[in-house]
GROMACS .gro file of C-alpha atoms in nm:
model
  458
    1MET     CA    1  -2.898   8.200   2.448
    2SER     CA    2  -2.746   8.171   2.789
    3ASP     CA    3  -2.388   8.070   2.853
    4PRO     CA    4  -2.372   7.695   2.926
    5PHE     CA    5  -2.098   7.756   3.176
    6ASP     CA    6  -2.263   8.044   3.366
    7ASP     CA    7  -2.378   7.816   3.649
    8ILE     CA    8  -2.078   7.589   3.665
    9ASP     CA    9  -2.014   7.708   4.017
   10ASN     CA   10  -2.373   7.625   4.116
   11PRO     CA   11  -2.417   7.257   4.023
   12ARG     CA   12  -2.764   7.105   4.034
   13LEU     CA   13  -2.871   6.755   4.125
   14VAL     CA   14  -3.111   6.703   3.835
   15ALA     CA   15  -3.040   6.825   3.481
   16GLU     CA   16  -3.303   7.067   3.363
   17GLY     CA   17  -3.356   7.265   3.050
   18ARG     CA   18  -3.293   7.634   3.076
   19GLU     CA   19  -3.469   7.919   2.908
   20GLY     CA   20  -3.324   7.979   2.561
   21ASP     CA   21  -3.109   7.660   2.575
   22ASN     CA   22  -3.127   7.467   2.236
   23ASP     CA   23  -2.818   7.245   2.297
   24ALA     CA   24  -2.981   6.911   2.386
   25PRO     CA   25  -2.744   6.640   2.522
   26LEU     CA   26  -2.621   6.375   2.271
   27SER     CA   27  -2.623   6.001   2.326
   28ILE     CA   28  -2.294   5.810   2.302
   29GLY     CA   29  -2.417   5.634   1.988
   30GLU     CA   30  -2.511   5.963   1.822
   31LEU     CA   31  -2.167   6.105   1.893
   32SER     CA   32  -1.995   5.791   1.761
   33HIS     CA   33  -2.195   5.798   1.438
   34ARG     CA   34  -2.127   6.170   1.389
   35LEU     CA   35  -1.757   6.110   1.436
   36LYS     CA   36  -1.776   5.810   1.199
   37ARG     CA   37  -1.936   6.020   0.924
   38MET     CA   38  -1.686   6.298   0.973
   39VAL     CA   39  -1.382   6.068   0.968
   40GLU     CA   40  -1.502   5.873   0.667
   41GLY     CA   41  -1.577   6.194   0.483
   42GLU     CA   42  -1.236   6.343   0.561
   43PHE     CA   43  -1.028   6.023   0.519
   44GLY     CA   44  -1.221   5.826   0.257
   45HIS     CA   45  -0.899   5.718   0.088
   46VAL     CA   46  -0.565   5.681   0.266
   47ARG     CA   47  -0.243   5.487   0.217
   48LEU     CA   48  -0.049   5.390   0.529
   49ARG     CA   49   0.296   5.238   0.556
   50GLY     CA   50   0.372   5.036   0.863
   51GLU     CA   51   0.468   4.705   1.014
   52ILE     CA   52   0.207   4.431   1.064
   53SER     CA   53   0.143   4.335   1.425
   54GLY     CA   54  -0.112   4.098   1.580
   55TYR     CA   55  -0.219   3.945   1.249
   56LYS     CA   56  -0.523   3.718   1.292
   57ARG     CA   57  -0.766   3.563   1.043
   58ALA     CA   58  -1.105   3.482   1.192
   59ALA     CA   59  -1.316   3.177   1.108
   60SER     CA   60  -1.535   3.404   0.896
   61GLY     CA   61  -1.237   3.480   0.669
   62HIS     CA   62  -1.199   3.842   0.781
   63VAL     CA   63  -0.851   3.961   0.880
   64TYR     CA   64  -0.774   4.172   1.189
   65LEU     CA   65  -0.435   4.335   1.249
   66ALA     CA   66  -0.254   4.646   1.360
   67LEU     CA   67  -0.016   4.870   1.164
   68LYS     CA   68   0.257   5.038   1.363
   69ASP     CA   69   0.565   5.251   1.325
   70ALA     CA   70   0.798   5.407   1.576
   71ASP     CA   71   0.541   5.670   1.687
   72ALA     CA   72   0.190   5.520   1.675
   73VAL     CA   73  -0.036   5.218   1.619
   74ILE     CA   74  -0.363   5.192   1.428
   75ASP     CA   75  -0.600   4.896   1.416
   76GLY     CA   76  -0.700   4.757   1.080
   77VAL     CA   77  -0.954   4.518   0.934
   78MET     CA   78  -0.970   4.353   0.592
   79TRP     CA   79  -1.292   4.190   0.485
   80ARG     CA   80  -1.287   3.837   0.345
   81GLY     CA   81  -1.321   3.933  -0.022
   82ALA     CA   82  -1.016   4.161  -0.009
   83ALA     CA   83  -0.819   3.912   0.203
   84ASP     CA   84  -0.876   3.636  -0.053
   85ARG     CA   85  -0.726   3.856  -0.324
   86LEU     CA   86  -0.399   3.915  -0.140
   87PRO     CA   87  -0.098   3.803  -0.350
   88PHE     CA   88   0.094   3.700  -0.036
   89ARG     CA   89   0.029   3.570   0.313
   90PRO     CA   90   0.070   3.851   0.569
   91GLN     CA   91   0.284   3.785   0.876
   92ASP     CA   92   0.381   3.984   1.183
   93GLY     CA   93   0.689   4.197   1.134
   94ILE     CA   94   0.641   4.251   0.758
   95GLU     CA   95   0.637   4.614   0.642
   96VAL     CA   96   0.346   4.685   0.407
   97VAL     CA   97   0.162   4.967   0.237
   98ALA     CA   98  -0.212   4.945   0.311
   99THR     CA   99  -0.473   5.127   0.104
  100GLY     CA  100  -0.824   5.185   0.237
  101LYS     CA  101  -1.040   5.426   0.432
  102LEU     CA  102  -1.054   5.535   0.794
  103THR     CA  103  -1.365   5.463   0.994
  104ILE     CA  104  -1.475   5.439   1.354
  105TYR     CA  105  -1.604   5.125   1.517
  106PRO     CA  106  -1.889   5.256   1.730
  107GLY     CA  107  -1.888   4.955   1.960
  108ARG     CA  108  -1.552   5.063   2.104
  109SER     CA  109  -1.528   5.421   1.986
  110LYS     CA  110  -1.195   5.339   1.819
  111TYR     CA  111  -1.089   5.452   1.479
  112GLN     CA  112  -0.943   5.197   1.240
  113ILE     CA  113  -0.856   5.150   0.876
  114VAL     CA  114  -1.063   4.925   0.652
  115ILE     CA  115  -0.796   4.785   0.420
  116GLU     CA  116  -0.896   4.728   0.058
  117ARG     CA  117  -0.551   4.649  -0.080
  118MET     CA  118  -0.220   4.559   0.081
  119GLU     CA  119   0.125   4.551  -0.080
  120LEU     CA  120   0.472   4.484   0.047
  121ALA     CA  121   0.674   4.797   0.113
  122GLY     CA  122   0.950   4.738  -0.143
  123GLU     CA  123   1.178   4.442  -0.226
  124GLY     CA  124   1.333   4.456   0.119
  125ALA     CA  125   1.000   4.361   0.275
  126LEU     CA  126   0.952   4.096   0.010
  127MET     CA  127   1.291   3.943   0.089
  128ALA     CA  128   1.210   3.953   0.460
  129LEU     CA  129   0.888   3.765   0.393
  130PHE     CA  130   1.083   3.520   0.175
  131GLU     CA  131   1.328   3.446   0.455
  132ARG     CA  132   1.047   3.407   0.709
  133LEU     CA  133   0.863   3.157   0.490
  134LYS     CA  134   1.186   2.973   0.417
  135ALA     CA  135   1.270   2.939   0.786
  136GLN     CA  136   0.915   2.831   0.873
  137LEU     CA  137   0.896   2.562   0.604
  138LYS     CA  138   1.248   2.441   0.673
  139ALA     CA  139   1.160   2.400   1.041
  140GLU     CA  140   0.870   2.178   0.933
  141GLY     CA  141   1.113   1.957   0.739
  142LEU     CA  142   0.966   2.032   0.396
  143PHE     CA  143   1.311   2.084   0.245
  144ASP     CA  144   1.499   1.803   0.420
  145GLY     CA  145   1.301   1.501   0.303
  146GLU     CA  146   1.454   1.229   0.090
  147LYS     CA  147   1.475   1.345  -0.270
  148LYS     CA  148   1.340   1.113  -0.541
  149ARG     CA  149   1.567   1.000  -0.824
  150LEU     CA  150   1.476   1.115  -1.174
  151PRO     CA  151   1.381   0.837  -1.419
  152PHE     CA  152   1.651   0.767  -1.680
  153ALA     CA  153   1.424   0.785  -1.985
  154PRO     CA  154   1.070   0.898  -1.888
  155GLN     CA  155   0.798   0.798  -2.131
  156VAL     CA  156   0.565   1.085  -2.030
  157ILE     CA  157   0.673   1.426  -1.896
  158GLY     CA  158   0.429   1.669  -1.737
  159VAL     CA  159   0.505   2.041  -1.766
  160VAL     CA  160   0.342   2.305  -1.544
  161THR     CA  161   0.389   2.644  -1.709
  162SER     CA  162   0.221   2.913  -1.918
  163PRO     CA  163   0.105   2.774  -2.254
  164THR     CA  164   0.181   3.102  -2.437
  165GLY     CA  165   0.533   3.188  -2.319
  166ALA     CA  166   0.871   3.104  -2.466
  167VAL     CA  167   0.940   2.857  -2.184
  168ILE     CA  168   0.720   2.577  -2.317
  169ARG     CA  169   0.860   2.623  -2.669
  170ASP     CA  170   1.217   2.599  -2.540
  171ILE     CA  171   1.136   2.284  -2.343
  172LEU     CA  172   0.959   2.112  -2.633
  173HIS     CA  173   1.237   2.207  -2.877
  174ARG     CA  174   1.511   2.074  -2.651
  175LEU     CA  175   1.321   1.751  -2.580
  176ALA     CA  176   1.270   1.696  -2.953
  177ASP     CA  177   1.642   1.746  -3.018
  178ARG     CA  178   1.761   1.517  -2.741
  179PHE     CA  179   1.501   1.244  -2.694
  180PRO     CA  180   1.148   1.280  -2.837
  181THR     CA  181   0.907   1.213  -2.552
  182ARG     CA  182   0.536   1.251  -2.493
  183VAL     CA  183   0.467   1.578  -2.310
  184LEU     CA  184   0.155   1.676  -2.114
  185VAL     CA  185   0.121   2.052  -2.058
  186TRP     CA  186  -0.094   2.177  -1.769
  187PRO     CA  187  -0.151   2.546  -1.855
  188VAL     CA  188  -0.133   2.787  -1.559
  189LYS     CA  189  -0.074   3.150  -1.484
  190VAL     CA  190   0.284   3.203  -1.370
  191GLN     CA  191   0.240   3.544  -1.203
  192GLY     CA  192  -0.033   3.767  -1.071
  193ASP     CA  193  -0.350   3.696  -0.878
  194GLY     CA  194  -0.440   3.328  -0.861
  195ALA     CA  195  -0.110   3.207  -1.009
  196ALA     CA  196  -0.001   3.021  -0.694
  197ALA     CA  197  -0.336   2.843  -0.663
  198GLU     CA  198  -0.323   2.731  -1.027
  199VAL     CA  199   0.035   2.602  -1.002
  200ALA     CA  200  -0.043   2.410  -0.681
  201ALA     CA  201  -0.358   2.264  -0.836
  202ALA     CA  202  -0.163   2.154  -1.145
  203VAL     CA  203   0.101   1.972  -0.939
  204ARG     CA  204  -0.166   1.800  -0.731
  205GLY     CA  205  -0.358   1.714  -1.048
  206PHE     CA  206  -0.060   1.538  -1.207
  207ASP     CA  207   0.003   1.351  -0.881
  208ALA     CA  208  -0.361   1.237  -0.860
  209MET     CA  209  -0.374   1.091  -1.212
  210PRO     CA  210  -0.422   0.708  -1.205
  211LEU     CA  211  -0.160   0.481  -1.354
  212ASP     CA  212  -0.408   0.305  -1.584
  213GLY     CA  213  -0.629   0.604  -1.666
  214PRO     CA  214  -0.723   0.729  -2.014
  215VAL     CA  215  -0.447   0.993  -1.991
  216PRO     CA  216  -0.107   0.845  -1.901
  217ARG     CA  217   0.037   0.953  -1.567
  218PRO     CA  218   0.366   1.145  -1.603
  219ASP     CA  219   0.690   0.980  -1.497
  220LEU     CA  220   0.842   1.324  -1.435
  221VAL     CA  221   0.704   1.676  -1.376
  222ILE     CA  222   0.876   2.003  -1.468
  223VAL     CA  223   0.757   2.325  -1.300
  224ALA     CA  224   0.893   2.603  -1.519
  225ARG     CA  225   0.886   2.980  -1.563
  226GLY     CA  226   1.113   3.234  -1.729
  227GLY     CA  227   1.323   3.491  -1.547
  228GLY     CA  228   1.196   3.801  -1.373
  229SER     CA  229   1.210   4.003  -1.055
  230ILE     CA  230   1.140   3.855  -0.717
  231GLU     CA  231   0.792   4.000  -0.738
  232ASP     CA  232   0.734   3.830  -1.075
  233LEU     CA  233   0.847   3.495  -0.934
  234TRP     CA  234   0.661   3.532  -0.607
  235ALA     CA  235   0.389   3.280  -0.697
  236PHE     CA  236   0.651   3.005  -0.668
  237ASN     CA  237   0.732   3.117  -0.312
  238GLU     CA  238   0.373   3.080  -0.196
  239GLU     CA  239   0.313   2.817   0.070
  240PRO     CA  240   0.045   2.620  -0.128
  241VAL     CA  241   0.289   2.572  -0.418
  242VAL     CA  242   0.577   2.467  -0.193
  243ARG     CA  243   0.362   2.217  -0.003
  244ALA     CA  244   0.217   2.070  -0.323
  245VAL     CA  245   0.565   2.021  -0.471
  246ALA     CA  246   0.701   1.865  -0.151
  247ALA     CA  247   0.405   1.624  -0.124
  248CYS     CA  248   0.408   1.513  -0.491
  249ARG     CA  249   0.493   1.144  -0.539
  250ILE     CA  250   0.623   1.207  -0.892
  251PRO     CA  251   0.983   1.334  -0.922
  252ILE     CA  252   0.979   1.711  -0.986
  253ILE     CA  253   1.234   1.942  -1.151
  254SER     CA  254   1.199   2.307  -1.052
  255ALA     CA  255   1.306   2.539  -1.335
  256VAL     CA  256   1.190   2.883  -1.221
  257GLY     CA  257   1.379   3.190  -1.343
  258HIS     CA  258   1.743   3.210  -1.444
  259GLU     CA  259   2.053   3.073  -1.272
  260THR     CA  260   2.068   3.349  -1.012
  261ASP     CA  261   1.697   3.329  -0.924
  262THR     CA  262   1.600   3.118  -0.625
  263THR     CA  263   1.249   3.031  -0.508
  264LEU     CA  264   1.113   2.816  -0.227
  265CYS     CA  265   0.983   2.579  -0.495
  266ASP     CA  266   1.348   2.501  -0.577
  267PHE     CA  267   1.411   2.380  -0.220
  268ALA     CA  268   1.101   2.160  -0.214
  269ALA     CA  269   1.159   2.001  -0.557
  270ASP     CA  270   1.369   1.688  -0.608
  271VAL     CA  271   1.606   1.866  -0.852
  272ARG     CA  272   1.664   2.234  -0.927
  273ALA     CA  273   1.747   2.335  -1.283
  274PRO     CA  274   1.910   2.673  -1.350
  275THR     CA  275   1.684   2.735  -1.653
  276PRO     CA  276   1.384   2.567  -1.818
  277THR     CA  277   1.608   2.457  -2.106
  278ALA     CA  278   1.846   2.294  -1.858
  279ALA     CA  279   1.546   2.117  -1.701
  280ALA     CA  280   1.466   1.958  -2.038
  281GLU     CA  281   1.829   1.846  -2.067
  282MET     CA  282   1.816   1.692  -1.719
  283ALA     CA  283   1.487   1.516  -1.793
  284VAL     CA  284   1.601   1.298  -2.086
  285PRO     CA  285   1.927   1.160  -2.222
  286VAL     CA  286   2.062   1.234  -2.571
  287ARG     CA  287   1.925   0.976  -2.814
  288ALA     CA  288   2.233   0.996  -3.040
  289ASP     CA  289   2.461   0.933  -2.742
  290LEU     CA  290   2.248   0.638  -2.637
  291SER     CA  291   2.256   0.491  -2.988
  292HIS     CA  292   2.634   0.530  -3.001
  293HIS     CA  293   2.669   0.378  -2.655
  294VAL     CA  294   2.448   0.082  -2.746
  295ALA     CA  295   2.645   0.028  -3.068
  296THR     CA  296   2.971   0.037  -2.872
  297LEU     CA  297   2.837  -0.215  -2.622
  298ALA     CA  298   2.718  -0.441  -2.905
  299LEU     CA  299   3.064  -0.429  -3.068
  300ARG     CA  300   3.234  -0.505  -2.737
  301THR     CA  301   2.994  -0.793  -2.676
  302GLU     CA  302   3.066  -0.937  -3.021
  303ARG     CA  303   3.441  -0.910  -2.966
  304CYS     CA  304   3.416  -1.075  -2.626
  305ALA     CA  305   3.208  -1.361  -2.770
  306ARG     CA  306   3.449  -1.409  -3.057
  307ARG     CA  307   3.748  -1.402  -2.823
  308TYR     CA  308   3.581  -1.652  -2.590
  309HIS     CA  309   3.508  -1.884  -2.884
  310GLU     CA  310   3.865  -1.861  -3.015
  311ARG     CA  311   4.017  -1.933  -2.676
  312GLY     CA  312   3.779  -2.225  -2.625
  313ASN     CA  313   3.880  -2.370  -2.962
  314GLU     CA  314   4.246  -2.337  -2.872
  315ARG     CA  315   4.194  -2.518  -2.540
  316LEU     CA  316   3.996  -2.792  -2.718
  317GLN     CA  317   4.273  -2.849  -2.974
  318ALA     CA  318   4.531  -2.870  -2.698
  319LEU     CA  319   4.322  -3.130  -2.514
  320VAL     CA  320   4.273  -3.333  -2.831
  321ARG     CA  321   4.646  -3.357  -2.880
  322VAL     CA  322   4.708  -3.501  -2.533
  323LEU     CA  323   4.409  -3.739  -2.523
  324PRO     CA  324   4.484  -4.115  -2.591
  325ARG     CA  325   4.342  -4.279  -2.905
  326ARG     CA  326   4.001  -4.440  -2.902
  327ASP     CA  327   4.124  -4.799  -2.952
  328ALA     CA  328   4.366  -4.759  -2.664
  329LEU     CA  329   4.085  -4.643  -2.437
  330LEU     CA  330   3.818  -4.893  -2.545
  331GLY     CA  331   4.033  -5.210  -2.611
  332PRO     CA  332   4.041  -5.341  -2.250
  333GLN     CA  333   3.669  -5.273  -2.209
  334ARG     CA  334   3.585  -5.461  -2.529
  335GLN     CA  335   3.792  -5.761  -2.416
  336LYS     CA  336   3.622  -5.760  -2.077
  337ALA     CA  337   3.280  -5.747  -2.245
  338ASP     CA  338   3.364  -6.053  -2.460
  339ASP     CA  339   3.483  -6.245  -2.154
  340LEU     CA  340   3.165  -6.164  -1.964
  341ALA     CA  341   2.950  -6.272  -2.260
  342ALA     CA  342   3.121  -6.613  -2.271
  343ARG     CA  343   3.079  -6.658  -1.897
  344LEU     CA  344   2.713  -6.560  -1.928
  345ASP     CA  345   2.649  -6.831  -2.191
  346ARG     CA  346   2.804  -7.101  -1.971
  347GLY     CA  347   2.614  -6.982  -1.666
  348LEU     CA  348   2.281  -6.991  -1.850
  349GLU     CA  349   2.340  -7.345  -1.974
  350ARG     CA  350   2.422  -7.463  -1.620
  351ARG     CA  351   2.114  -7.291  -1.479
  352VAL     CA  352   1.888  -7.453  -1.740
  353THR     CA  353   2.028  -7.800  -1.657
  354VAL     CA  354   1.961  -7.753  -1.285
  355ALA     CA  355   1.609  -7.627  -1.349
  356ARG     CA  356   1.530  -7.920  -1.574
  357GLY     CA  357   1.629  -8.163  -1.292
  358VAL     CA  358   1.405  -7.981  -1.043
  359LEU     CA  359   1.117  -7.995  -1.290
  360ASP     CA  360   1.159  -8.370  -1.344
  361ARG     CA  361   1.147  -8.435  -0.968
  362ALA     CA  362   0.838  -8.222  -0.927
  363ALA     CA  363   0.665  -8.397  -1.214
  364GLY     CA  364   0.730  -8.736  -1.049
  365ALA     CA  365   0.563  -8.614  -0.728
  366LEU     CA  366   0.251  -8.516  -0.923
  367ARG     CA  367   0.166  -8.872  -1.048
  368PRO     CA  368  -0.207  -8.978  -0.996
  369ALA     CA  369  -0.131  -9.268  -0.760
  370VAL     CA  370   0.068  -9.044  -0.528
  371LEU     CA  371  -0.205  -8.782  -0.528
  372GLU     CA  372  -0.472  -9.045  -0.461
  373ARG     CA  373  -0.286  -9.171  -0.156
  374LYS     CA  374  -0.262  -8.818  -0.019
  375LEU     CA  375  -0.633  -8.758  -0.077
  376ASP     CA  376  -0.729  -9.085   0.102
  377GLY     CA  377  -0.526  -8.983   0.404
  378LEU     CA  378  -0.689  -8.639   0.418
  379ARG     CA  379  -1.037  -8.798   0.375
  380HIS     CA  380  -0.983  -9.033   0.677
  381ARG     CA  381  -0.871  -8.738   0.887
  382LEU     CA  382  -1.181  -8.540   0.792
  383GLU     CA  383  -1.414  -8.829   0.881
  384GLY     CA  384  -1.249  -8.870   1.222
  385ALA     CA  385  -1.291  -8.498   1.295
  386SER     CA  386  -1.659  -8.517   1.196
  387LYS     CA  387  -1.723  -8.809   1.435
  388LEU     CA  388  -1.549  -8.621   1.712
  389LEU     CA  389  -1.771  -8.317   1.653
  390ASP     CA  390  -2.083  -8.533   1.668
  391ALA     CA  391  -1.968  -8.685   1.995
  392VAL     CA  392  -1.917  -8.349   2.166
  393ASN     CA  393  -2.223  -8.172   2.014
  394PRO     CA  394  -2.450  -8.077   2.313
  395ASP     CA  395  -2.764  -8.099   2.097
  396ASN     CA  396  -2.708  -8.470   2.045
  397LEU     CA  397  -2.718  -8.521   2.423
  398LEU     CA  398  -3.068  -8.368   2.430
  399GLN     CA  399  -3.195  -8.668   2.228
  400ARG     CA  400  -3.074  -8.891   2.506
  401GLY     CA  401  -3.285  -8.724   2.777
  402TYR     CA  402  -3.065  -8.435   2.881
  403VAL     CA  403  -3.196  -8.074   2.910
  404ARG     CA  404  -3.013  -7.745   2.850
  405VAL     CA  405  -3.115  -7.468   3.088
  406GLY     CA  406  -3.090  -7.105   2.982
  407ALA     CA  407  -3.203  -6.764   3.108
  408LYS     CA  408  -3.519  -6.660   2.933
  409VAL     CA  409  -3.428  -6.293   2.913
  410THR     CA  410  -3.065  -6.310   2.810
  411GLY     CA  411  -3.054  -6.657   2.653
  412LYS     CA  412  -2.737  -6.735   2.849
  413VAL     CA  413  -2.677  -7.099   2.948
  414ILE     CA  414  -2.735  -7.162   3.321
  415ALA     CA  415  -2.461  -7.378   3.475
  416SER     CA  416  -2.544  -7.346   3.849
  417ALA     CA  417  -2.838  -7.324   4.085
  418ALA     CA  418  -2.731  -6.979   4.195
  419ASP     CA  419  -2.744  -6.855   3.838
  420ALA     CA  420  -3.092  -7.013   3.797
  421ARG     CA  421  -3.224  -6.841   4.111
  422ALA     CA  422  -3.075  -6.514   3.990
  423ALA     CA  423  -3.233  -6.548   3.646
  424GLY     CA  424  -3.582  -6.629   3.777
  425ALA     CA  425  -3.739  -6.702   3.435
  426LEU     CA  426  -3.580  -6.999   3.256
  427THR     CA  427  -3.600  -7.170   2.921
  428LEU     CA  428  -3.561  -7.554   2.914
  429GLN     CA  429  -3.429  -7.684   2.584
  430PHE     CA  430  -3.536  -8.050   2.510
  431GLY     CA  431  -3.461  -8.253   2.204
  432ASP     CA  432  -3.800  -8.173   2.051
  433GLY     CA  433  -3.859  -7.816   2.173
  434THR     CA  434  -3.845  -7.566   2.458
  435VAL     CA  435  -4.043  -7.513   2.776
  436ASP     CA  436  -4.049  -7.194   2.987
  437ALA     CA  437  -4.011  -7.229   3.361
  438ARG     CA  438  -3.978  -7.006   3.665
  439VAL     CA  439  -3.796  -7.045   3.993
  440GLU     CA  440  -3.964  -6.967   4.321
  441ARG     CA  441  -3.757  -6.737   4.529
  442GLY     CA  442  -3.580  -6.913   4.817
  443SER     CA  443  -3.704  -7.267   4.740
  444GLY     CA  444  -3.490  -7.336   4.441
  445LYS     CA  445  -3.784  -7.527   4.278
  446ALA     CA  446  -3.874  -7.470   3.916
  447TYR     CA  447  -4.225  -7.490   3.773
  448ALA     CA  448  -4.313  -7.519   3.410
  449ASP     CA  449  -4.572  -7.285   3.258
  450ASP     CA  450  -4.904  -7.434   3.148
  451LYS     CA  451  -4.857  -7.321   2.792
  452PRO     CA  452  -4.507  -7.387   2.663
  453GLU     CA  453  -4.367  -7.170   2.388
  454GLN     CA  454  -4.305  -7.300   2.043
  455PRO     CA  455  -3.986  -7.505   2.002
  456GLY     CA  456  -3.683  -7.302   1.918
  457LEU     CA  457  -3.803  -6.971   2.069
  458PHE     CA  458  -3.537  -6.914   2.332
   0.00000   0.00000   0.00000
């Protein structure tokens, strides 16, 4: 085999195979795949600690990022299935420990880590993520909205917690001691994978229940969990839970952890309780205290009513003593009534006497002779009016040879020659009938038709 560098000082224009040369040139793809197999074989499982930079989640659900420290940077990719299982939402600047394998992306000849699992690098990183989420959600105004007042005595209380832990037993026991109330428990996981999604779904589920549905809608919701480390309580710092609590229309008490534990759910809730037991105490009043208070109010009301009645009786007795006697008050009015009654009798008698005189005079005017004279006078007046009507009746003149001329079309009486010429066709009314006539234009002469119409048709 010849030395591949023996003719380096004598370059050739076209590459040619040489005698004994078995080192064929590689394509770029072949080299990339060889490197990929070698890297994956050597670094099939690695754990890297670094700070997230350039975090981006594609529409496909895959996550692309870079991990860096003070000396170097390496690209990373997390496929959708692994990204969906993450217990937190990655952000730039958070220090994490990524577990996966190294590989080479042939398209760019760059090595990268395919991340299968990602964890926060200690509680310091977890607290940093907590503060970042807190600042982000506070800037959106999720913590500064108007807080809803808790109902005084809720009839139904919804509890979002684990159904098997001591928390639900403590809540139910304290509610039974203070004020027995109907409780609806929505069982959820309170830590681990999927816990945040279940808690958010439970809060939204209570909020979506109809008022008149088969299951009564809670008047108050308690989100509760026992104490633990910040990692144990992390589900209640997840953004879906915080947004669901802030958007809930039902008043919410957040009772996550012990007094010193603080979660983002506490800031979004309407009231924060230091412990789940304290949340139950905040939710309802003490029935014994209410009974005692009601009894005290009833006693005070009875005393006030009795005192009011006694004082009213005292005022009434005092008024009775100063009031004048009945006879003294009613004597003048009785005397006045008697006087008016006597005057009324005299006035009625006088009115009857006057009316009787008027009746006698009217009866005298209604005698038959007087009425007959009045009727004769009215009869003579009627006969005179009848004769006058006969004298002025135009139809009577027709019997004496007069004629009434009218327009044939309109039936209007013609009183002048001009009107006759204007009408043209005339109707002549005689005592025994009518005759149609026409006027020649310009001459003013009228001619009767050969065949006169029937009398009365005008």
